Coordinates of C-alpha atoms in Angstrom, one line a residue:
Chain A
M1 CA -35.5 37.1 -16.5
Y2 CA -33.2 39.0 -19.1
P3 CA -35.1 41.3 -21.2
S4 CA -35.2 39.8 -24.6
K5 CA -33.5 42.5 -26.8
M6 CA -33.0 46.4 -26.3
T7 CA -34.0 49.0 -28.8
N8 CA -31.7 51.8 -29.4
A9 CA -34.4 54.0 -28.6
H10 CA -32.9 55.1 -25.2
G11 CA -30.1 57.1 -27.1
V12 CA -26.4 57.0 -27.3
E13 CA -25.8 55.5 -24.0
N14 CA -27.1 52.3 -25.1
S15 CA -24.0 51.9 -27.3
V16 CA -21.7 51.5 -24.6
L17 CA -21.3 49.0 -21.9
L18 CA -22.6 49.6 -18.4
A19 CA -21.1 48.2 -15.5
D20 CA -22.5 48.0 -11.8
I21 CA -19.6 47.1 -9.5
G22 CA -20.8 45.5 -6.2
N23 CA -19.3 44.0 -3.2
T24 CA -19.0 40.6 -4.6
Y25 CA -19.8 40.7 -8.3
F26 CA -19.2 42.7 -11.3
H27 CA -22.5 43.0 -13.1
I28 CA -22.3 44.2 -16.9
Y29 CA -25.1 45.0 -19.2
N30 CA -24.3 44.8 -22.8
G31 CA -27.3 46.3 -24.2
S32 CA -29.1 43.0 -24.5
E33 CA -28.5 40.8 -21.5
I34 CA -26.6 41.2 -17.8
E35 CA -23.6 39.2 -17.3
H36 CA -22.4 38.7 -13.4
L37 CA -18.8 38.0 -13.5
S38 CA -15.9 37.9 -11.0
Y39 CA -13.9 41.2 -11.0
E40 CA -11.0 38.9 -12.6
E41 CA -13.3 37.8 -15.5
A42 CA -14.8 41.2 -16.1
I43 CA -11.5 42.9 -16.4
R44 CA -10.1 40.3 -18.8
K45 CA -13.2 40.1 -20.8
Y46 CA -14.0 44.0 -21.1
S47 CA -10.6 45.9 -20.6
K48 CA -10.3 46.7 -24.2
E49 CA -14.0 48.0 -24.5
A50 CA -15.7 51.2 -23.9
L51 CA -17.5 51.2 -20.6
C52 CA -19.3 53.3 -18.3
Y53 CA -19.3 52.2 -14.5
I54 CA -20.5 52.8 -11.0
S55 CA -18.7 51.0 -8.2
V56 CA -18.9 50.5 -4.3
K57 CA -15.6 48.3 -4.4
Q58 CA -13.2 50.6 -3.1
Q59 CA -10.5 48.0 -3.1
L60 CA -10.7 48.0 -6.9
D61 CA -10.6 51.8 -7.5
S62 CA -6.8 51.9 -8.4
T63 CA -6.9 48.7 -10.7
I64 CA -9.9 50.1 -12.6
A65 CA -8.6 53.5 -12.8
N66 CA -5.9 52.3 -15.0
I67 CA -8.1 51.0 -17.7
S68 CA -8.4 54.0 -20.1
L69 CA -11.7 52.8 -21.9
W70 CA -13.5 52.6 -18.7
K71 CA -15.2 55.7 -17.3
N72 CA -16.6 56.2 -13.6
I73 CA -19.8 57.7 -13.8
S74 CA -20.5 58.0 -10.3
K75 CA -20.6 61.7 -10.2
E76 CA -23.4 61.7 -12.9
I77 CA -25.6 59.6 -10.6
Q78 CA -27.4 62.4 -8.8
L79 CA -30.4 61.8 -6.4
Q80 CA -32.2 64.3 -5.0
G81 CA -32.4 63.8 -1.0
A82 CA -29.6 61.3 -1.0
Y83 CA -27.3 61.3 2.1
E84 CA -23.6 61.9 1.3
T85 CA -22.1 58.3 1.9
M86 CA -25.2 56.6 0.3
G87 CA -23.7 53.8 -2.1
V88 CA -24.0 54.8 -5.9
D89 CA -25.6 51.6 -6.7
R90 CA -28.5 52.6 -4.4
R91 CA -28.6 55.9 -5.8
A92 CA -28.7 54.5 -9.4
L93 CA -31.4 52.2 -8.3
C94 CA -33.6 54.7 -6.7
L95 CA -33.3 56.8 -9.9
S96 CA -35.0 54.1 -11.9
H97 CA -38.4 55.1 -11.0
D98 CA -39.6 58.4 -9.1
D99 CA -42.0 56.2 -6.6
G100 CA -41.7 53.0 -4.8
I101 CA -39.8 51.0 -2.3
F102 CA -36.5 49.6 -3.8
V103 CA -34.8 46.2 -2.7
D104 CA -31.4 45.3 -3.7
A105 CA -30.8 41.9 -2.4
G106 CA -26.9 41.3 -2.8
S107 CA -24.1 41.0 -0.4
A108 CA -26.1 43.5 1.7
I109 CA -29.8 44.1 1.4
T110 CA -30.6 47.6 0.9
V111 CA -34.1 49.0 1.2
D112 CA -35.0 52.5 -0.1
I113 CA -37.9 54.8 -0.3
M114 CA -38.7 57.1 -3.1
Q115 CA -41.4 59.6 -3.3
N116 CA -41.9 62.0 -6.2
G117 CA -38.8 61.7 -7.3
E118 CA -37.1 62.3 -3.9
Y119 CA -35.2 60.0 -2.0
I120 CA -37.0 59.6 1.5
G121 CA -34.6 57.3 3.5
G122 CA -33.9 53.8 3.8
F123 CA -31.9 51.0 5.9
I124 CA -29.5 48.1 5.2
L125 CA -29.6 44.6 6.3
P126 CA -27.1 42.0 5.9
G127 CA -27.5 39.9 2.6
L128 CA -29.1 36.3 3.0
K129 CA -25.4 34.7 2.7
A130 CA -23.9 37.0 5.5
M131 CA -26.9 36.2 7.7
L132 CA -26.5 32.5 7.5
Q133 CA -22.9 32.8 8.2
A134 CA -23.8 35.1 11.4
Y135 CA -25.8 32.2 12.7
S136 CA -23.0 29.6 11.9
S137 CA -20.4 32.1 13.6
I138 CA -22.3 31.8 16.9
S139 CA -22.6 28.1 17.2
P140 CA -22.4 24.9 14.9
V141 CA -26.0 24.0 16.1
L142 CA -26.8 27.1 14.1
D143 CA -24.9 26.4 10.9
T144 CA -27.8 25.5 8.5
E145 CA -28.9 26.2 5.0
L146 CA -31.9 28.5 3.9
N147 CA -35.3 26.8 3.7
E148 CA -36.2 28.7 0.6
T149 CA -39.9 27.6 0.7
I150 CA -40.3 28.5 4.3
S151 CA -43.8 29.2 5.4
L152 CA -44.5 32.4 7.0
A153 CA -47.9 31.3 7.7
Q154 CA -47.1 29.5 11.0
L155 CA -44.4 29.4 13.7
P156 CA -41.6 27.1 12.7
A157 CA -40.6 24.3 15.0
T158 CA -37.2 23.1 13.7
T159 CA -33.7 25.1 14.1
K160 CA -33.2 25.4 10.2
D161 CA -36.9 26.6 10.1
G162 CA -36.3 28.8 12.8
I163 CA -33.5 30.4 11.2
S164 CA -35.0 30.6 7.8
Y165 CA -38.3 32.1 9.4
G166 CA -35.9 34.5 11.4
I167 CA -34.0 35.7 8.3
I168 CA -37.2 36.1 5.8
A169 CA -39.7 36.9 8.3
S170 CA -37.7 40.0 9.8
I171 CA -37.0 41.2 6.4
K172 CA -40.6 41.1 5.3
A173 CA -42.1 42.5 8.4
L174 CA -39.9 45.5 8.2
I175 CA -40.5 46.2 4.4
D176 CA -44.4 45.5 5.1
K177 CA -44.3 48.0 7.7
H178 CA -42.9 50.7 5.4
S179 CA -45.2 49.6 2.0
D180 CA -48.0 51.9 2.7
G181 CA -49.4 51.3 -0.8
K182 CA -46.1 51.9 -2.5
K183 CA -44.9 49.6 -5.4
L184 CA -42.2 47.2 -4.4
Y185 CA -39.2 46.6 -6.8
F186 CA -36.6 44.0 -6.2
T187 CA -33.2 43.5 -8.0
G188 CA -30.1 41.6 -6.9
G189 CA -28.8 38.1 -6.8
D190 CA -31.2 37.2 -4.1
G191 CA -34.0 39.4 -5.3
K192 CA -36.1 36.9 -7.0
L193 CA -36.2 34.6 -4.0
L194 CA -37.0 37.5 -1.7
S195 CA -39.7 38.8 -4.0
S196 CA -41.4 35.5 -3.8
F197 CA -42.3 36.3 -0.2
F198 CA -44.2 39.5 -1.2
E199 CA -47.9 39.3 -2.8
E200 CA -47.3 41.9 -5.1
A201 CA -43.6 42.7 -6.3
T202 CA -41.6 43.4 -9.2
Y203 CA -38.3 41.6 -9.7
D204 CA -36.1 43.6 -12.6
E205 CA -32.4 42.9 -13.0
M206 CA -32.5 46.2 -15.1
L207 CA -33.2 48.7 -12.2
V208 CA -29.6 49.7 -11.5
F209 CA -28.8 49.9 -15.2
N210 CA -32.0 51.6 -15.9
G211 CA -31.0 54.3 -13.3
M212 CA -27.7 54.8 -14.8
R213 CA -29.1 55.3 -18.2
K214 CA -31.6 57.9 -16.9
A215 CA -28.8 59.7 -15.2
L216 CA -26.8 59.6 -18.4
K217 CA -29.5 60.9 -20.5
A218 CA -30.0 63.7 -18.2
T219 CA -26.6 64.7 -18.1
S220 CA -26.2 64.5 -22.0
R221 CA -29.1 67.0 -22.5
Chain B
M1 CA -30.9 45.0 37.7
Y2 CA -30.4 42.2 40.2
P3 CA -32.9 41.1 42.4
S4 CA -31.9 42.4 45.9
K5 CA -31.9 39.1 48.2
M6 CA -33.7 35.6 47.5
T7 CA -35.6 34.1 50.4
N8 CA -35.5 30.3 50.8
A9 CA -39.1 30.1 50.2
H10 CA -38.7 28.4 47.0
G11 CA -37.5 25.2 48.5
V12 CA -34.3 23.2 48.4
E13 CA -33.2 24.0 45.1
N14 CA -32.1 27.3 46.2
S15 CA -29.2 26.1 48.2
V16 CA -27.2 25.0 45.2
L17 CA -25.8 27.0 42.6
L18 CA -27.4 27.2 39.2
A19 CA -25.5 27.6 35.9
D20 CA -26.8 28.3 32.4
I21 CA -24.0 27.8 30.1
G22 CA -24.5 29.8 27.1
N23 CA -22.7 30.2 23.7
T24 CA -20.4 32.9 25.0
Y25 CA -20.6 33.1 28.8
F26 CA -21.4 31.0 32.0
H27 CA -24.2 32.4 33.9
I28 CA -24.4 31.6 37.4
Y29 CA -27.0 32.4 40.1
N30 CA -25.8 31.8 43.4
G31 CA -29.2 32.3 45.4
S32 CA -28.8 36.3 45.5
E33 CA -27.1 37.6 42.2
I34 CA -26.2 36.4 38.9
E35 CA -22.6 36.4 37.7
H36 CA -21.4 36.2 34.1
L37 CA -18.2 34.5 33.7
S38 CA -15.9 33.1 31.0
Y39 CA -15.9 29.3 30.9
E40 CA -12.6 29.1 32.6
E41 CA -13.4 31.5 35.4
A42 CA -16.5 29.7 36.2
I43 CA -14.7 26.3 36.3
R44 CA -11.9 27.6 38.5
K45 CA -14.4 29.4 40.7
Y46 CA -17.1 26.9 41.1
S47 CA -15.8 23.3 40.4
K48 CA -15.6 22.7 44.2
E49 CA -19.2 23.3 44.8
A50 CA -22.5 21.7 44.1
L51 CA -24.0 23.3 41.0
C52 CA -27.1 22.1 38.7
Y53 CA -26.4 23.2 34.9
I54 CA -27.9 23.3 31.6
S55 CA -25.7 24.1 28.5
V56 CA -25.9 24.8 24.9
K57 CA -22.1 24.6 24.8
Q58 CA -21.5 21.1 23.4
Q59 CA -18.0 21.9 23.0
L60 CA -17.7 21.8 27.1
D61 CA -19.4 18.8 27.5
S62 CA -16.6 16.4 28.1
T63 CA -15.0 19.0 30.2
I64 CA -17.9 19.6 32.5
A65 CA -18.8 16.0 32.8
N66 CA -15.4 15.5 34.8
I67 CA -16.6 17.8 37.5
S68 CA -18.3 15.3 40.0
L69 CA -20.3 17.9 42.0
W70 CA -21.8 19.4 38.8
K71 CA -25.0 18.0 37.7
N72 CA -26.6 18.3 34.3
I73 CA -30.3 18.9 34.9
S74 CA -31.3 19.3 31.0
K75 CA -33.4 16.2 31.1
E76 CA -35.6 17.6 33.8
I77 CA -36.4 20.8 31.7
Q78 CA -39.4 19.5 30.2
L79 CA -41.5 21.9 28.1
Q80 CA -44.7 20.7 26.3
G81 CA -44.7 21.6 22.6
A82 CA -41.1 21.8 22.5
Y83 CA -39.3 20.4 19.3
E84 CA -36.4 18.1 19.8
T85 CA -33.6 20.1 18.9
M86 CA -35.0 23.4 20.9
G87 CA -32.2 24.6 23.0
V88 CA -32.4 23.8 26.8
D89 CA -31.8 27.2 27.9
R90 CA -34.9 28.4 25.7
R91 CA -36.8 25.4 27.2
A92 CA -36.0 26.9 30.7
L93 CA -36.8 30.4 29.7
C94 CA -40.3 29.5 28.3
L95 CA -41.1 27.5 31.7
S96 CA -40.7 30.7 33.7
H97 CA -44.1 31.9 32.7
D98 CA -47.3 30.1 31.2
D99 CA -48.0 32.7 28.6
G100 CA -46.0 35.4 26.8
I101 CA -43.5 36.0 24.2
F102 CA -39.7 35.4 25.5
V103 CA -36.8 36.9 24.1
D104 CA -33.2 35.8 25.0
A105 CA -31.1 38.4 23.6
G106 CA -27.5 36.9 23.6
S107 CA -24.9 35.7 21.3
A108 CA -28.1 34.7 19.4
I109 CA -31.6 36.1 19.7
T110 CA -34.4 33.6 20.4
V111 CA -37.9 34.5 20.3
D112 CA -40.4 31.8 21.6
I113 CA -44.1 32.1 22.3
M114 CA -46.1 30.3 25.2
Q115 CA -49.8 30.0 25.6
N116 CA -51.3 28.3 28.4
G117 CA -48.4 26.5 29.4
E118 CA -47.8 25.2 26.1
Y119 CA -44.9 26.1 23.7
I120 CA -46.3 27.2 20.5
G121 CA -42.9 28.1 18.3
G122 CA -40.5 30.6 17.9
F123 CA -37.6 31.8 15.8
I124 CA -33.8 32.7 15.9
L125 CA -31.9 36.0 14.9
P126 CA -28.4 36.5 14.9
G127 CA -27.3 38.3 18.5
L128 CA -26.6 42.2 17.9
K129 CA -22.9 41.3 17.8
A130 CA -23.0 38.8 15.3
M131 CA -25.2 41.1 13.2
L132 CA -22.7 43.9 13.3
Q133 CA -20.1 41.2 12.3
A134 CA -22.0 40.3 9.3
Y135 CA -22.2 43.9 7.8
S136 CA -18.5 44.3 8.4
S137 CA -17.7 40.9 6.6
I138 CA -19.8 42.5 3.6
S139 CA -17.8 45.7 3.2
P140 CA -15.5 48.0 5.5
V141 CA -17.9 50.6 4.5
L142 CA -20.4 48.9 6.5
D143 CA -18.3 48.2 9.6
T144 CA -19.8 50.4 12.3
E145 CA -21.1 50.3 15.7
L146 CA -24.7 50.0 16.9
N147 CA -26.3 53.5 17.6
E148 CA -28.2 52.2 20.6
T149 CA -30.5 55.2 20.8
I150 CA -31.5 55.1 17.2
S151 CA -35.1 56.5 16.5
L152 CA -37.4 54.2 14.8
A153 CA -39.9 56.8 14.1
Q154 CA -38.1 58.1 11.1
L155 CA -36.3 56.6 8.1
P156 CA -32.5 56.8 8.8
A157 CA -29.9 59.0 6.6
T158 CA -26.6 57.8 7.2
T159 CA -24.8 54.4 6.9
K160 CA -24.5 53.9 10.7
D161 CA -28.2 54.7 11.2
G162 CA -29.2 52.7 8.4
I163 CA -27.5 49.7 9.7
S164 CA -28.8 50.4 13.4
Y165 CA -32.2 50.6 12.0
G166 CA -31.9 47.6 10.0
I167 CA -30.9 45.5 12.9
I168 CA -33.2 46.9 15.8
A169 CA -36.2 47.8 13.4
S170 CA -36.4 44.5 11.7
I171 CA -36.1 42.5 15.0
K172 CA -38.9 44.7 16.5
A173 CA -41.1 44.6 13.5
L174 CA -41.2 40.8 13.6
I175 CA -41.9 40.8 17.4
D176 CA -44.4 43.3 17.1
K177 CA -46.2 41.1 14.4
H178 CA -46.4 38.0 17.0
S179 CA -47.4 40.4 20.1
D180 CA -51.2 40.1 19.9
G181 CA -51.7 41.5 23.4
K182 CA -49.2 39.1 25.2
K183 CA -46.7 40.1 27.7
L184 CA -43.2 40.5 26.3
Y185 CA -40.3 39.2 28.2
F186 CA -36.6 39.9 27.7
T187 CA -33.4 38.5 29.2
G188 CA -29.8 38.0 28.0
G189 CA -27.0 40.3 27.7
D190 CA -28.6 42.6 25.2
G191 CA -32.2 42.1 26.6
K192 CA -32.1 45.3 28.6
L193 CA -31.1 47.7 25.5
L194 CA -33.6 45.7 23.2
S195 CA -36.4 46.2 25.5
S196 CA -36.0 49.6 25.3
F197 CA -37.4 49.7 22.2
F198 CA -40.8 48.2 23.1
E199 CA -43.3 50.1 25.0
E200 CA -44.6 47.5 27.3
A201 CA -41.6 45.1 28.2
T202 CA -40.1 43.3 31.2
Y203 CA -36.5 42.8 31.3
D204 CA -35.5 40.1 33.8
E205 CA -32.3 38.2 34.1
M206 CA -33.8 35.7 36.4
L207 CA -36.2 34.1 33.9
V208 CA -33.9 31.3 32.7
F209 CA -32.9 30.4 36.3
N210 CA -36.5 30.8 37.5
G211 CA -37.6 28.0 34.8
M212 CA -35.0 25.9 36.0
R213 CA -36.2 26.3 39.3
K214 CA -39.8 25.5 38.4
A215 CA -38.5 22.4 36.5
L216 CA -36.6 21.2 39.8
K217 CA -39.5 21.9 42.1
A218 CA -41.8 19.6 39.6
T219 CA -39.5 16.7 39.4
S220 CA -38.6 17.0 43.3
R221 CA -42.6 16.3 43.8

């Protein structure tokens, strides 16, 4: 699903590395593809290169601030209508298009709605892994894996399917309720899987980076 | 919400204590009211009295088997259409009425559908507490309490509300999707709270015990 090759038509911001530092992974776009690295790997590999980043991983702030070639561009990610504590990755994701529903399915699943370039609101669900852990924390009987091809057309009749259905169908029911003809965009580690349960959905790993580039372009004018 | 006083019109099964041993609490019906006790308290208080129980807490099985006055009636809880590993508390809950949607909101939230006295299927969600823990396990930023009066009429615009909305609205959207004119019954520790988000819903702490009594009556015939 990686874009084959980026042209430089997007301007200077394409020449630096872009990083989206999430709750679990470091996502780096190098102009042609996206790498998903651990924090340690990312710092080891890229600390000697110029890089613009956004981060929701507050625990890393002081470590990263010491890397002189890395620039925090969170303040440049301006999203009209956003609320104060809204994560910067969600802001960047929403900036990628003026209209639509934006689902980032990572450690958490965020669902945000944009209309005419303005942020309308959104909600947060635990990610698929955190959901499975929540079940297993309740009882060993509920400790199971996700049935990734669960049918939503019929009610389940096993514990594993009852859990898989509970996770997927509840997310889908709430997103569907808000769809209202809007285009549906997915990104994040579980975005492709989750998008497979919707009839018309776009999965695109570049959305957050596209939002970052759009913000950089706007501020460089 | 306790029933004021039980008559003995229901027959002999009213004379013994009934216990529903869940993943977190011991629920005991003494013929007039329901007590929610810790495992230790329940055993200390009632081990010298005759008691019929169902249990999903496998870790307690060997301890309880040693209490001679307590009788496991799980095998009597026969629900037509049930799947093999379906929890006995869910079976008892479904036995309480021949038709409806049955939501038990405890450590886990189970949603089960009955039609003409037959079990149709159901699904499992993490309980409200397990959901909140799932968020906080992802990031300290997502460590919050539930806004128990969250409005579902508009999209939230704070992290706390985005999480509260994510929890409540996703459960509600999936239950609503299956409602289809069926009566909606809630039980369990968070049942009353959850039922407040539905226009027509019955909250009744007695449902599981009513199912147990129905099963005992059927086998005593």
